[in-house]
Coordinates of C-alpha atoms and ligand atoms in Angstrom, one line a residue:
X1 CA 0.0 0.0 0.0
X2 CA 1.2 3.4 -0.9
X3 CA 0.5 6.5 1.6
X4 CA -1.0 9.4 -0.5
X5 CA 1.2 12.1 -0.4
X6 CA -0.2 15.8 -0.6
X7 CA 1.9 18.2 -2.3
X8 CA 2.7 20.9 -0.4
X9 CA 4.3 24.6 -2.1
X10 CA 7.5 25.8 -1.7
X11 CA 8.8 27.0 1.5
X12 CA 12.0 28.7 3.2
X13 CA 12.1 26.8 6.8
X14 CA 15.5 28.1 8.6
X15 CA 16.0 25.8 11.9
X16 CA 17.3 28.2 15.1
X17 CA 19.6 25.6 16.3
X18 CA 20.4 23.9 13.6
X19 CA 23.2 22.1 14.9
X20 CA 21.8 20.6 17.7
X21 CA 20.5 17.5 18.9
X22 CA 16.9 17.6 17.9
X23 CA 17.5 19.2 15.0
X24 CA 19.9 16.2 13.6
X25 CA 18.1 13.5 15.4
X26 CA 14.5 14.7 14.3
X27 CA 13.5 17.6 12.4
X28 CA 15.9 17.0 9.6
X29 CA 15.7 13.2 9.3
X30 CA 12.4 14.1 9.1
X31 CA 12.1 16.7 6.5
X32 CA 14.4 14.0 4.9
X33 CA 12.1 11.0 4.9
X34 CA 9.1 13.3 3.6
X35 CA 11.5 14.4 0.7
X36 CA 11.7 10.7 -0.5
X37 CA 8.2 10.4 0.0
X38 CA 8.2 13.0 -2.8
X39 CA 6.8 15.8 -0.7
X40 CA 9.4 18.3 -0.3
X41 CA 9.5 20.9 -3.4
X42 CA 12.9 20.7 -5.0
X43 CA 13.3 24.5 -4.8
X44 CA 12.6 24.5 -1.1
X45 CA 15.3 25.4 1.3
X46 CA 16.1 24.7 4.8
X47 CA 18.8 27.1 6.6
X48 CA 20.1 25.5 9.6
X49 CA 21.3 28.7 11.9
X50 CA 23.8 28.6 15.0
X51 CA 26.2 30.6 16.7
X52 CA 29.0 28.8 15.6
X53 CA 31.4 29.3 13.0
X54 CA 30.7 27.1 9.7
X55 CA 30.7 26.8 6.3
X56 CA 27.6 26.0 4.3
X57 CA 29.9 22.8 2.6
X58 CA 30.8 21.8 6.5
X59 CA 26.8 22.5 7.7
X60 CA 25.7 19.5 4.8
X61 CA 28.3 17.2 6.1
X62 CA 27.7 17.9 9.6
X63 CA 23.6 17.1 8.4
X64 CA 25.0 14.5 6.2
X65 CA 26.6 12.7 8.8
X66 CA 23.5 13.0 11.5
X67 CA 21.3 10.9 8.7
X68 CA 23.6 8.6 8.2
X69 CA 22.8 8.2 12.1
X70 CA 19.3 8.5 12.4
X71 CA 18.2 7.1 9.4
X72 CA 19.0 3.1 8.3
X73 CA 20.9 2.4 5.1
X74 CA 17.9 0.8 3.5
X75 CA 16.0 3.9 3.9
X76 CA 18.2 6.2 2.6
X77 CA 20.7 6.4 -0.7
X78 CA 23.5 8.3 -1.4
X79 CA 21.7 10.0 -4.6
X80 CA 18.7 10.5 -2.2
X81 CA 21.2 11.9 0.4
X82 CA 22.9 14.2 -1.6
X83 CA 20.5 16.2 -3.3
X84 CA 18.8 16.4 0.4
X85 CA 21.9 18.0 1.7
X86 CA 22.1 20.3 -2.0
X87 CA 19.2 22.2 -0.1
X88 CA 20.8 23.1 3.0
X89 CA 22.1 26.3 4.2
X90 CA 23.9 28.0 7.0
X91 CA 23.8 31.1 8.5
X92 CA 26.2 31.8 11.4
X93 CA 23.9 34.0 13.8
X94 CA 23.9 34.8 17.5
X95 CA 19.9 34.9 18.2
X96 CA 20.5 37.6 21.1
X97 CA 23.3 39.4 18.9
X98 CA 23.1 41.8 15.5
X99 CA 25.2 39.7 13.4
X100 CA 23.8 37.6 11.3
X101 CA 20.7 38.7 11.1
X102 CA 21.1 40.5 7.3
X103 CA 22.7 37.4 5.9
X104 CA 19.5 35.6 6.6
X105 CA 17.4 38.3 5.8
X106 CA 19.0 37.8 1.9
X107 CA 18.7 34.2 1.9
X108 CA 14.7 34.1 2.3
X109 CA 12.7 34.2 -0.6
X110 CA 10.2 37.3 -0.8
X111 CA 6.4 36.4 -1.1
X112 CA 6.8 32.1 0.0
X113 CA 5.9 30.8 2.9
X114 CA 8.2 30.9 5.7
X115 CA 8.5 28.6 8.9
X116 CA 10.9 29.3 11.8
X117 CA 11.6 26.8 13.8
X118 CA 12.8 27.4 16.8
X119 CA 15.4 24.2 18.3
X120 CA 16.8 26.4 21.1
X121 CA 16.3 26.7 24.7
X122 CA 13.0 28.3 25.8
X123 CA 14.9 31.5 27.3
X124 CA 15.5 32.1 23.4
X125 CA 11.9 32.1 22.3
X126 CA 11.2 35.9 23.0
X127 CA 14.4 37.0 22.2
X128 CA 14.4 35.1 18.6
X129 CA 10.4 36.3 17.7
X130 CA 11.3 39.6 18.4
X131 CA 14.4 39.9 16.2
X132 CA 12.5 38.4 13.6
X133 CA 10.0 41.1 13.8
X134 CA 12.1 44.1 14.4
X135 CA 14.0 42.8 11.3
X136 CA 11.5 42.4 9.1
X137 CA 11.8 39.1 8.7
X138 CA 7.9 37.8 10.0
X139 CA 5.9 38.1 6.7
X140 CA 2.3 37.6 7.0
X141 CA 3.4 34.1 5.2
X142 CA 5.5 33.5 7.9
X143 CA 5.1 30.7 10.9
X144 CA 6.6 30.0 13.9
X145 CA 7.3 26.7 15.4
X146 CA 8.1 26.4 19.3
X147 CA 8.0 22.7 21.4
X148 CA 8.6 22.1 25.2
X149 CA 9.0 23.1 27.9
X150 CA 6.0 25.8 27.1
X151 CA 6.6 27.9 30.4
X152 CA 7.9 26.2 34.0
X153 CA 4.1 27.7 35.3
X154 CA 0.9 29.5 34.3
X155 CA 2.7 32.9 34.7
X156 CA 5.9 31.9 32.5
X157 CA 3.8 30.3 30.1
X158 CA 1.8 33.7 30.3
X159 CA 5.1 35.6 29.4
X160 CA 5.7 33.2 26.6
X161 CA 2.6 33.8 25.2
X162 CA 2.6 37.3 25.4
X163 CA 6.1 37.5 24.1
X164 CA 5.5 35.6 21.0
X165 CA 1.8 37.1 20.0
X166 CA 3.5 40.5 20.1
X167 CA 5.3 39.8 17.2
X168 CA 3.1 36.6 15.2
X169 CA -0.5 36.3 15.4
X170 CA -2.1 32.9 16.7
X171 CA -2.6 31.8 13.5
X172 CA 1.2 32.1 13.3
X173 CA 1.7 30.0 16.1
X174 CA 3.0 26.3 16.3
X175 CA 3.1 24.8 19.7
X176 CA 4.7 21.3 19.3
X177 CA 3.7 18.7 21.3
X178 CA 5.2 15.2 19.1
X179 CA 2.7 13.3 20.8
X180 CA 0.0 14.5 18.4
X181 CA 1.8 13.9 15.5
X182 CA 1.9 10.1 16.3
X183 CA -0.6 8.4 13.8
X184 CA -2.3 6.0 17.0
X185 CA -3.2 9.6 18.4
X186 CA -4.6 10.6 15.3
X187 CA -6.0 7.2 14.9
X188 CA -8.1 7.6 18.3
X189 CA -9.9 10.5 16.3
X190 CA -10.7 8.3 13.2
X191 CA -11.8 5.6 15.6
X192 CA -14.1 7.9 17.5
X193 CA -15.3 10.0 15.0
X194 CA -15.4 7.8 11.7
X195 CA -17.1 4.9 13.0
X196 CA -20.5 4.7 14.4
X197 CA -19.7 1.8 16.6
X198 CA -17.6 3.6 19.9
X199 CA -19.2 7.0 20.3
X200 CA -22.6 5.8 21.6
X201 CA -20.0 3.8 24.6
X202 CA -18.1 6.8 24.6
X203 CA -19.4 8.0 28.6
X204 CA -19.3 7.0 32.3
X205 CA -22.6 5.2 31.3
X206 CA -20.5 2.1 29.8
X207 CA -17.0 3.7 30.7
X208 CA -15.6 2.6 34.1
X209 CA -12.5 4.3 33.8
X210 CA -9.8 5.1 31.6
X211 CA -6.3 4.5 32.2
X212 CA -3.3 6.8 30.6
X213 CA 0.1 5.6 30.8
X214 CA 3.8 6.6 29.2
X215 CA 7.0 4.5 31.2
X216 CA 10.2 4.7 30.3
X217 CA 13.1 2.5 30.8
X218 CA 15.5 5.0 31.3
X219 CA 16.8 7.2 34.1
X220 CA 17.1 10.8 34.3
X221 CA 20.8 10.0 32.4
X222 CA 22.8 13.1 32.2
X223 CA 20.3 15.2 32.2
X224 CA 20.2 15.4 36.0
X225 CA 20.2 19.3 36.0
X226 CA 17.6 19.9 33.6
X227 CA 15.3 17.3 35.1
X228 CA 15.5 18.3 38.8
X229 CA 14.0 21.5 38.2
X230 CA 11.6 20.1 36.2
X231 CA 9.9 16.6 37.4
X232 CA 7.6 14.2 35.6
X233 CA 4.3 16.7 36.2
X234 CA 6.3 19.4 34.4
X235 CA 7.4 17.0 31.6
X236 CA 4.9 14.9 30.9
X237 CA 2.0 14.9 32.8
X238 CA 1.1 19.0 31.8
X239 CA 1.8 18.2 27.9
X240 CA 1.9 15.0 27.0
X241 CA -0.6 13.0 28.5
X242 CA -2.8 15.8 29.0
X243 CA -3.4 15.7 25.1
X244 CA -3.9 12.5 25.4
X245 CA -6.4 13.0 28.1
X246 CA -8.1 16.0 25.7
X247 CA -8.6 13.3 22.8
X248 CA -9.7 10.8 24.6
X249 CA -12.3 13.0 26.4
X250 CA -12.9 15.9 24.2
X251 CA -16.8 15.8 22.5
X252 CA -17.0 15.4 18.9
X253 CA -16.1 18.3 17.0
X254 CA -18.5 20.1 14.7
X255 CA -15.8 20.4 12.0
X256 CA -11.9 18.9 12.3
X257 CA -10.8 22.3 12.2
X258 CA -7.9 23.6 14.2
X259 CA -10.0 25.6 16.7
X260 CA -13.1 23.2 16.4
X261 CA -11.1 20.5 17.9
X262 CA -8.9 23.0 20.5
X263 CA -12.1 24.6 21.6
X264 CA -13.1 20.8 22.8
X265 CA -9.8 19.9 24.2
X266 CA -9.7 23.2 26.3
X267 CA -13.2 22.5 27.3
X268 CA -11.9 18.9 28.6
X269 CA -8.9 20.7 30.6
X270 CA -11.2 23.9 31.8
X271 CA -13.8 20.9 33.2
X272 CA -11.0 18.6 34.8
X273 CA -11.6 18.8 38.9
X274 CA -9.0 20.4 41.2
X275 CA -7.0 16.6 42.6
X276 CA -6.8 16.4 46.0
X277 CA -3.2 15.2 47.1
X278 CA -4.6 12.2 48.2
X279 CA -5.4 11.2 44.6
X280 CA -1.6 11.7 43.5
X281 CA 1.8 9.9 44.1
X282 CA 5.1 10.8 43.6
X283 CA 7.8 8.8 43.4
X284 CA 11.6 8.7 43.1
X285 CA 13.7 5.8 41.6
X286 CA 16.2 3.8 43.6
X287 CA 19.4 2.6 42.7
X288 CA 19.5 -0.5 40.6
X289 CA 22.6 -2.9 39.9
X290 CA 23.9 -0.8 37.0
X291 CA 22.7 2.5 37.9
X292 CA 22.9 5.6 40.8
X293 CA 19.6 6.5 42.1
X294 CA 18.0 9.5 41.4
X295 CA 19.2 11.4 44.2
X296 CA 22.8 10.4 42.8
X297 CA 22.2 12.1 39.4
X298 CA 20.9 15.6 40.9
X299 CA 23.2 17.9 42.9
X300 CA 20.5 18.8 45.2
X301 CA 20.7 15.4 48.0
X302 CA 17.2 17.1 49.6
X303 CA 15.6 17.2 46.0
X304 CA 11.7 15.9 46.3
X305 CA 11.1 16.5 42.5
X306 CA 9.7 13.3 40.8
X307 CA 10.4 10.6 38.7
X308 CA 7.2 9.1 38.7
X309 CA 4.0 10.3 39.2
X310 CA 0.4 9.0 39.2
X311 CA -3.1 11.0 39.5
X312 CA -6.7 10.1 39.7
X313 CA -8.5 12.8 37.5
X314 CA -12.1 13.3 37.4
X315 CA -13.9 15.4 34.6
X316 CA -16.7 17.3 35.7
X317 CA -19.1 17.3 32.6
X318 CA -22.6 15.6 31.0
X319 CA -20.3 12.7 29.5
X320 CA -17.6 12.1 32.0
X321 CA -18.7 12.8 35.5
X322 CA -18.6 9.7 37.6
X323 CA -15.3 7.8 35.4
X324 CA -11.9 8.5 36.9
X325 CA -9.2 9.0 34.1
X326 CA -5.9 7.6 36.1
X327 CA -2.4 9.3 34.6
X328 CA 0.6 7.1 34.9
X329 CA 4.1 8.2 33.8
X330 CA 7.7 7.5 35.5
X331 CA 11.3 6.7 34.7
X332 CA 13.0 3.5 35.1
X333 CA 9.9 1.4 34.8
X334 CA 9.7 -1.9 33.8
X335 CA 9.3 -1.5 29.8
X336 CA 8.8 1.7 27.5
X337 CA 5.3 1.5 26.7
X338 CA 2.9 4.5 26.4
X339 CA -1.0 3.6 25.9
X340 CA -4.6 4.7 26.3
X341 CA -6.9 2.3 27.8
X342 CA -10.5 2.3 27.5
X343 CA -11.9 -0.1 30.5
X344 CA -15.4 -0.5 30.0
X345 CA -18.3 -1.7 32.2
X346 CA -19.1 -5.1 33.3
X347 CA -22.3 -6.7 31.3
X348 CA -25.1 -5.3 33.7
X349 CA -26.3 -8.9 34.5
X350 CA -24.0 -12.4 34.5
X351 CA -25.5 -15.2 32.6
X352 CA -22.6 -17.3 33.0
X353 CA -22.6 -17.1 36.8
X354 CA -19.8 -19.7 37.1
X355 CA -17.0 -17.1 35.6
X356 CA -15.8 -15.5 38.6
X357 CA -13.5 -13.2 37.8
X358 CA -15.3 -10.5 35.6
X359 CA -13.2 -8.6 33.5
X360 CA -15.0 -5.6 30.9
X361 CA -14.0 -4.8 27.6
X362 CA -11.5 -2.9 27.4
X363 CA -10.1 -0.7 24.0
X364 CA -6.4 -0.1 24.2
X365 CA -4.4 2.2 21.8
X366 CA -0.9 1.7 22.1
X367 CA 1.1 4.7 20.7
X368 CA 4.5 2.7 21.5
X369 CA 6.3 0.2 21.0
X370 CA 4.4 -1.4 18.1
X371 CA 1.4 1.2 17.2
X372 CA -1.8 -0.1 17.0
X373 CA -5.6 -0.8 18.7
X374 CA -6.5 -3.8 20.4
X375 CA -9.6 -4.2 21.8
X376 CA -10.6 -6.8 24.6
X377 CA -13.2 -9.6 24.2
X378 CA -14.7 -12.1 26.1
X379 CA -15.3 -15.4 24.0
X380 CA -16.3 -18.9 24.6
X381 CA -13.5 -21.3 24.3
X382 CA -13.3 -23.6 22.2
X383 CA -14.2 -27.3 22.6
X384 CA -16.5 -29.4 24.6
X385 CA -16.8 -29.0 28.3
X386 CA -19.4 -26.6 29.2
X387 CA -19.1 -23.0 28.8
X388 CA -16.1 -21.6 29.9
X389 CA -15.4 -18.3 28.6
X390 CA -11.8 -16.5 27.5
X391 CA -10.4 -13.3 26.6
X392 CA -9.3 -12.6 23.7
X393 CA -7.6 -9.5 21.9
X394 CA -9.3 -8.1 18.7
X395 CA -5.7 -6.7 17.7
X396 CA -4.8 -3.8 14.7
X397 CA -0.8 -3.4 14.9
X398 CA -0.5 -1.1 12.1
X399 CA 2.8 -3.2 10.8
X400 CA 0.5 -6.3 10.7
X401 CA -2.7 -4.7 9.3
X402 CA -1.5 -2.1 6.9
X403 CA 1.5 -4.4 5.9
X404 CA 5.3 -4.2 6.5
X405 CA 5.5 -1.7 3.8
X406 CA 3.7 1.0 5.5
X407 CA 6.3 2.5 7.5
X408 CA 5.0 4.1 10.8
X409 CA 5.6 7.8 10.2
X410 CA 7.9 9.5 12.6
X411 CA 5.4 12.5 14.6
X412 CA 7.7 15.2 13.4
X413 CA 7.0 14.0 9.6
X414 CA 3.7 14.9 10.2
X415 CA 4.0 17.9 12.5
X416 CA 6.8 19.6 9.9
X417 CA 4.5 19.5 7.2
X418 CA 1.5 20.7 8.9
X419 CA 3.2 23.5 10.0
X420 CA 4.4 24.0 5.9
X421 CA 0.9 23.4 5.3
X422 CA 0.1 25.6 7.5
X423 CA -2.8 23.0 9.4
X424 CA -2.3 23.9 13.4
X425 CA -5.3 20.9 13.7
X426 CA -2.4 19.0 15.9
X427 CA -1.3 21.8 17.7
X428 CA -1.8 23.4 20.8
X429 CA -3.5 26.9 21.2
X430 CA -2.2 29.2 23.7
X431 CA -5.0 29.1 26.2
X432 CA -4.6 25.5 26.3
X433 CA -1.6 25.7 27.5
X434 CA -2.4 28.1 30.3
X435 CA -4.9 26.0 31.4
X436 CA -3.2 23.0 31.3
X437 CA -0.7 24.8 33.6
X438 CA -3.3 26.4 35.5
X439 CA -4.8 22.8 36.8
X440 CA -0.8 21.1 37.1
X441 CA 0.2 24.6 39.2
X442 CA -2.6 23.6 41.8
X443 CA -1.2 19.8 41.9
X444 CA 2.6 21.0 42.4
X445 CA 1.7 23.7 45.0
X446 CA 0.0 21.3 47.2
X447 CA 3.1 19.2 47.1
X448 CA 5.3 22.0 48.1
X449 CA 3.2 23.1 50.8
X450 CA 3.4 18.9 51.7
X451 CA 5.4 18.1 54.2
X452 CA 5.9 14.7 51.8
X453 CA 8.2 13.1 50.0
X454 CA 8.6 11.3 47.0
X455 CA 8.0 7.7 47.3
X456 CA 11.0 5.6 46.5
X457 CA 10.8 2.7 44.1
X458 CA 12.7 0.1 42.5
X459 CA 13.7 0.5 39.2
X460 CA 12.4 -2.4 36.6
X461 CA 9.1 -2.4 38.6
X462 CA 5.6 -0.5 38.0
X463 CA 6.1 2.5 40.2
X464 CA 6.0 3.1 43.8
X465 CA 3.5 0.9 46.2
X466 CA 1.0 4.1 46.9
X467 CA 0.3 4.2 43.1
X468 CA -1.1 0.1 42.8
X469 CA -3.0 1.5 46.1
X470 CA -4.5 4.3 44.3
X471 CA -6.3 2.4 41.8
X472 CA -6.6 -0.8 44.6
X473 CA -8.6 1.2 46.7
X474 CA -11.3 2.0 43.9
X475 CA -11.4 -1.8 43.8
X476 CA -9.5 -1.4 40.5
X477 CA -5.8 -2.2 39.0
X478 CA -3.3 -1.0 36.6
X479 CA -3.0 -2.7 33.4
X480 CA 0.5 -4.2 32.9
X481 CA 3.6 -1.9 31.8
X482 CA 4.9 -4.7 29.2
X483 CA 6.4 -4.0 25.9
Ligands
NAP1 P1 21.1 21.5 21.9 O1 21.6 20.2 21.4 O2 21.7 22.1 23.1 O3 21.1 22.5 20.7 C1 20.9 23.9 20.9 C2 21.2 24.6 19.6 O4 20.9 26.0 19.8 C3 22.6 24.5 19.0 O5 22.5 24.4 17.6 C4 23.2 25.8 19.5 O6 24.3 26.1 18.7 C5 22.1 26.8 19.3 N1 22.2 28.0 20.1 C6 22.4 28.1 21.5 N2 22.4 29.3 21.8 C7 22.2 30.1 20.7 C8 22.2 31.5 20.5 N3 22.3 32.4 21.5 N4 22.0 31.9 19.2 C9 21.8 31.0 18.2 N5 21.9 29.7 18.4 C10 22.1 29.2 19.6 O7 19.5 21.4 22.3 P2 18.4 20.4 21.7 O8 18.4 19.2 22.5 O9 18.5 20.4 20.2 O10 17.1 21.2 22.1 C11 16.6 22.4 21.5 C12 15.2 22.7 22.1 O11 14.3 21.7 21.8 C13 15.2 22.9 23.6 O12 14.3 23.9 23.9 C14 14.7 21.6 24.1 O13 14.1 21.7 25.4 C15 13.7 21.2 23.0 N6 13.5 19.8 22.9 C16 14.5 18.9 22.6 C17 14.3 17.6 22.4 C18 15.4 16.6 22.1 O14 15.0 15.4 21.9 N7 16.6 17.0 22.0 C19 13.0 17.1 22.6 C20 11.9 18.0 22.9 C21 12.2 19.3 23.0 P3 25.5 27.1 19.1 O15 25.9 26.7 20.5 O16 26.6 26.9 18.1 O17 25.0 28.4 19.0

């Protein structure tokens, strides 16, 4: 099967921190895979900008060299390869200097679109829009493309926003978050909105709860710093899986529309109830045979910030009130799996009264490792003997449905193009944002007014004791973290 590819026009897209990490890991492997796709225009140009000093000859090795890394040698060929690289450029530019900033003003194309990306730390955000606006470089054509982290709190996200719509309107705007580029997450919305057969289940009528989970395998690595000041509820739970949580429970959309489906997600976040600290756990990984404990990788030995952290949620609307929505994400879990389950109600009365333990449907949409929906069935098994029922999994891995062929596109394929495109469908709107932070402030000042501590737990496990308890206590459990 061969994905449809849309044209899209011409474009100028220059990458602030071009020589960084997820600029070579991501954006341009990306922009690379959608070129053999057959999607990028042959006269578009990509100009990678950093402070350091390079030609444009050592910038294409430099990119050259980064896809020979991210990208395997059956995807790629050197033909493929080199005309990629014929469309780089390189501006040397210091984003809170003057120099610079001419050069790449004679580079870009009058009258095409323009995308900015901006692959630099968030304290450059500000500074970056408003050179591009004092120098007359933000066209009406022009976008802007920011990712995490979107603020530390509501009143730095506040700033943020302020500082970029003084110089781009929202329109202009691209708030990354990856996870909506992944197809599964776009495949929720097809699943929900394209077939007739899960929206009438879609409530705490037949919903008993709904289960959101992203573990990693990995520690906090060298990134000690960084992460200390940050913590799981900054880093995931305020972005990532609250986009998840917006999908799952936003109501359908008039139109799929970029503010059609933002003005449901915020409505999700604005209805979410303030969460008692009872209904949260924080935890903190120990040291395992191979690895220092958290506290070893953070210069601060008193630090309470989190590795792991799980919350009961409740949504206080028509569809939702009554199902808890639990949110599940840590480091140095047991497998890297991230997935959206759908537990549904028991059958309201037992004909097969001999089948003690009762276990609902349950619709689970796994956005890694392997992509795909599965969805939970009780059958009769097969074979004489009386009635003696089974689950089963009704399973869609994309790989095994859509064939081997179809590869899996990487979220930033997507996201890169939509933002050329100009589509902000899978991208977040300011005031979601503040929201968002608005409801994850509340959670984090109750901690720090806690005399509390994180829990600690054991790496290669599911998470601190209090969190099985949390769900345990609703007579409910956590789905396995398994690859
Ligand atoms: P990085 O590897 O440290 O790269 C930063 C880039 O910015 C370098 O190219 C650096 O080059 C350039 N730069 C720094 N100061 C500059 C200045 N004053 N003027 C112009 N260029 C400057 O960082 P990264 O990991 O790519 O992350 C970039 C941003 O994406 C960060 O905000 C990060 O939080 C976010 N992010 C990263 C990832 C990831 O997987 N890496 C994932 C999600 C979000 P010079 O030093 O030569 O100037």
């Amino acid at each position: 099967m061969v994905a449809r590819v849309i044209p899209v026009e011409t474009f100028d897209l220059v990458i602030f921190g071009g020589t960084g990490d997820l600029a070579r890991r991501k954006i341009l492997p990306s922009l690379f895979r959608r070129m053999r796709a057959g999607q990028m225009p042959k006269d578009a140009r990509v100009i990678g900008t950093a402070r350091g000093k390079m030609t444009k000859k050592a910038y294409q090795t430099l990119i050259r060299e980064a896809l020979e890394e991210f990208i395997k040698p059956e995807n790629r060929t050197d033909e493929d390869v080199d005309a990629f690289v014929g469309q780089l450029d390189y501006v040397m530019l210091d984003a809170k200097g003057d120099d610079g900033w001419e050069d790449l003003g004679k580079k870009l194309r009058e009258g095409e679109t323009r995308a900015f990306y901006l692959s630099v730390g968030p304290s450059l955000f500000g500074v970056i829009a408003q050179q591009l606006s004092k120098r007359g470089l933000a066209t009406p054509k022009s976008r802007i493309v920011v990712e995490k982290p979107l603020g530390h709190d509501l009143g730095s996200a506040q700033e943020l926003n302020a500082q970029l719509s003084t110089c781009f309107t929202e329109s202009q705007i691209y708030r990354i978050d990856h996870y909506l580029g992944k197809e599964t997450v776009q495949n929720l919305m097809a699943l929900r909105f394209a077939n007739a057969l899960f929206e009438p289940l879609w409530s705490a009528q037949h919903v008993d709860h709904v289960q959101i989970t992203v573990a990693e395998t990995i520690g906090v690595e060298g990134r000690g710093g960084y992460y200390d000041k940050s913590g799981a509820m900054r880093d995931m739970i305020q972005n990532h899986l609250m986009q998840l949580l917006c999908l799952t429970a936003m109501e359908p959309p008039a139109r799929f529309e970029p503010n059609a489906v933002r003005d449901e997600k915020l409505k999700v976040i604005r209805a979410l109830d303030p969460v008692p600290p009872s209904d949260t756990v924080r935890g903190q990984y120990r040291a395992s045979i191979d690895d220092g404990s958290y506290l070893e990788h953070v210069d601060n030995q008193d630090s309470r910030t989190e590795s792991f952290v799980a919350i009961k949620t409740q949504i206080s609307n028509w569809r939702w009130a009554g199902t808890p929505f639990y949110l599940r994400t840590g480091k140095k879990l047991r497998a890297r799996m991230s997935e959206i389950a759908i537990i549904f109600k028991d059958v309201p009365h037992s004909i097969f009264p001999e089948v003690e333990e009762k276990r609902g449907n349950a619709l689970i949409i796994r956005l890694q490792p392997d992509e795909g929906i599965t969805l939970r069935m009780t059958i009769k098994e097969p074979g004489p003997g009386g009635m003696r029922l089974k689950e089963v999994p009704l399973d869609m891995t994309f790989a095994d449905a859509l064939g081997p062929q179809v590869e899996v596109a990487d979220a930033y394929e997507r996201l890169i193009m939509d933002v050329i495109r100009g589509n902000q469908t899978l991208f977040m709107r300011g005031d979601e944002v503040e929201a968002a932070w608005e409801w994850t402030d509340a959670i984090l000042a109750a901690w720090a007014n806690s005399s509390g501590r994180p829990q600690p737990y054991d790496p290669g496990g599911s998470g601190p004791e209090d969190a099985l308890a949390l769900l345990h206590r609703d007579g409910r459990r956590w789905r396995e973290i398994e690859a």
